[in-house]
Amino acid sequence: DWASNILEHLAQSSLMHNGEDLTVVHSNNPFGSDHMSFLDRAFPAVLTINGDDEAYPNYHQSSDTIVNVNKTLMHLIGRMNMGALLRVAGVRGVQEDGH
């Protein structure tokens, strides 16, 4: 399926830029989140978030503000996403040490 290619880029990017600091998990059963409107219209989409909603007490609460976001996790996901975007775009020259 189309997602396999994107998810492989995400996984490889995370490994390259984050090492073992971020665990990447894939579900083939997306439901009820922000990316569903894209999937429902046959647009390729992925959701890269903290997969343990129970561990984040501010999830879908008025207190879900940038002040309460796990900055380390945000940084790791951001690096994974940017690296994957560059990989998908075919940008070459990203150093193997992730910098």
Coordinates of C-alpha atoms in Angstrom, one line a residue:
D1 CA 0.0 0.0 0.0
W2 CA 1.1 3.6 -0.5
A3 CA 1.6 4.1 3.3
S4 CA 4.5 1.5 3.4
N5 CA 6.8 3.8 1.4
I6 CA 6.1 6.9 3.5
L7 CA 6.3 4.9 6.7
E8 CA 9.6 3.4 5.7
H9 CA 11.0 6.9 5.1
L10 CA 9.7 8.0 8.5
A11 CA 11.3 5.0 10.2
Q12 CA 14.6 5.4 8.5
S13 CA 14.7 9.1 9.1
S14 CA 14.0 8.5 12.8
L15 CA 16.7 5.9 13.1
M16 CA 19.2 8.3 11.3
H17 CA 18.3 11.4 13.2
N18 CA 17.1 10.1 16.6
G19 CA 18.8 6.8 17.0
E20 CA 16.9 4.6 19.5
D21 CA 15.4 7.6 21.3
L22 CA 12.0 7.4 19.5
T23 CA 10.0 4.3 19.0
V24 CA 8.1 4.3 15.7
V25 CA 4.9 2.3 15.6
H26 CA 2.5 1.8 12.6
S27 CA -1.2 1.1 12.6
N28 CA -3.1 0.0 9.5
N29 CA -6.3 1.0 11.3
P30 CA -6.5 4.8 11.4
F31 CA -9.5 6.3 13.1
G32 CA -10.9 9.5 14.4
S33 CA -8.0 11.9 14.2
D34 CA -7.0 14.9 12.2
H35 CA -5.6 13.0 9.2
M36 CA -8.8 11.1 8.6
S37 CA -10.4 13.8 6.4
F38 CA -7.4 13.4 4.0
L39 CA -7.6 9.6 4.0
D40 CA -11.4 9.7 3.5
R41 CA -10.7 11.7 0.3
A42 CA -8.0 9.2 -0.9
F43 CA -5.1 11.6 -0.1
P44 CA -2.1 9.9 1.4
A45 CA -1.7 11.0 5.0
V46 CA 0.1 9.9 8.2
L47 CA -0.3 11.0 11.8
T48 CA 2.9 11.3 13.8
I49 CA 2.0 11.8 17.4
N50 CA 2.5 10.4 20.9
G51 CA 0.8 7.1 20.6
D52 CA 0.0 6.8 24.3
D53 CA -2.9 9.2 24.8
E54 CA -3.4 8.0 28.3
A55 CA 0.1 9.2 29.2
Y56 CA -0.7 12.7 28.2
P57 CA -3.3 14.1 30.6
N58 CA -4.0 17.2 28.5
Y59 CA -5.0 15.3 25.4
H60 CA -8.1 17.0 23.8
Q61 CA -8.4 19.3 26.8
S62 CA -8.3 23.1 27.0
S63 CA -5.0 22.6 28.8
D64 CA -3.5 21.0 25.6
T65 CA -1.2 24.0 24.9
I66 CA 2.4 24.3 23.9
V67 CA 3.4 24.9 27.5
N68 CA 2.3 21.3 28.4
V69 CA 3.7 19.6 25.3
N70 CA 6.7 17.3 25.9
K71 CA 9.4 19.3 24.2
T72 CA 11.7 16.4 23.8
L73 CA 9.1 14.3 22.1
M74 CA 8.1 17.2 19.9
H75 CA 11.8 17.6 18.9
L76 CA 12.2 13.9 18.0
I77 CA 9.0 13.8 16.0
G78 CA 9.9 17.0 14.2
R79 CA 13.4 15.7 13.2
M80 CA 11.8 12.5 12.0
N81 CA 9.2 14.3 9.9
M82 CA 11.7 16.7 8.4
G83 CA 14.1 14.0 7.5
A84 CA 11.3 11.9 6.0
L85 CA 10.1 14.9 4.0
L86 CA 13.6 15.5 2.6
R87 CA 13.9 11.8 1.7
V88 CA 10.5 11.8 -0.1
A89 CA 11.5 15.0 -1.9
G90 CA 14.7 13.3 -3.1
V91 CA 17.0 15.8 -1.4
R92 CA 20.5 14.4 -1.1
G93 CA 23.4 15.2 1.1
V94 CA 21.9 14.6 4.6
Q95 CA 24.9 13.4 6.6
E96 CA 24.7 9.9 7.9
D97 CA 25.3 11.1 11.4
G98 CA 22.0 13.0 11.2
H99 CA 23.4 16.5 11.3

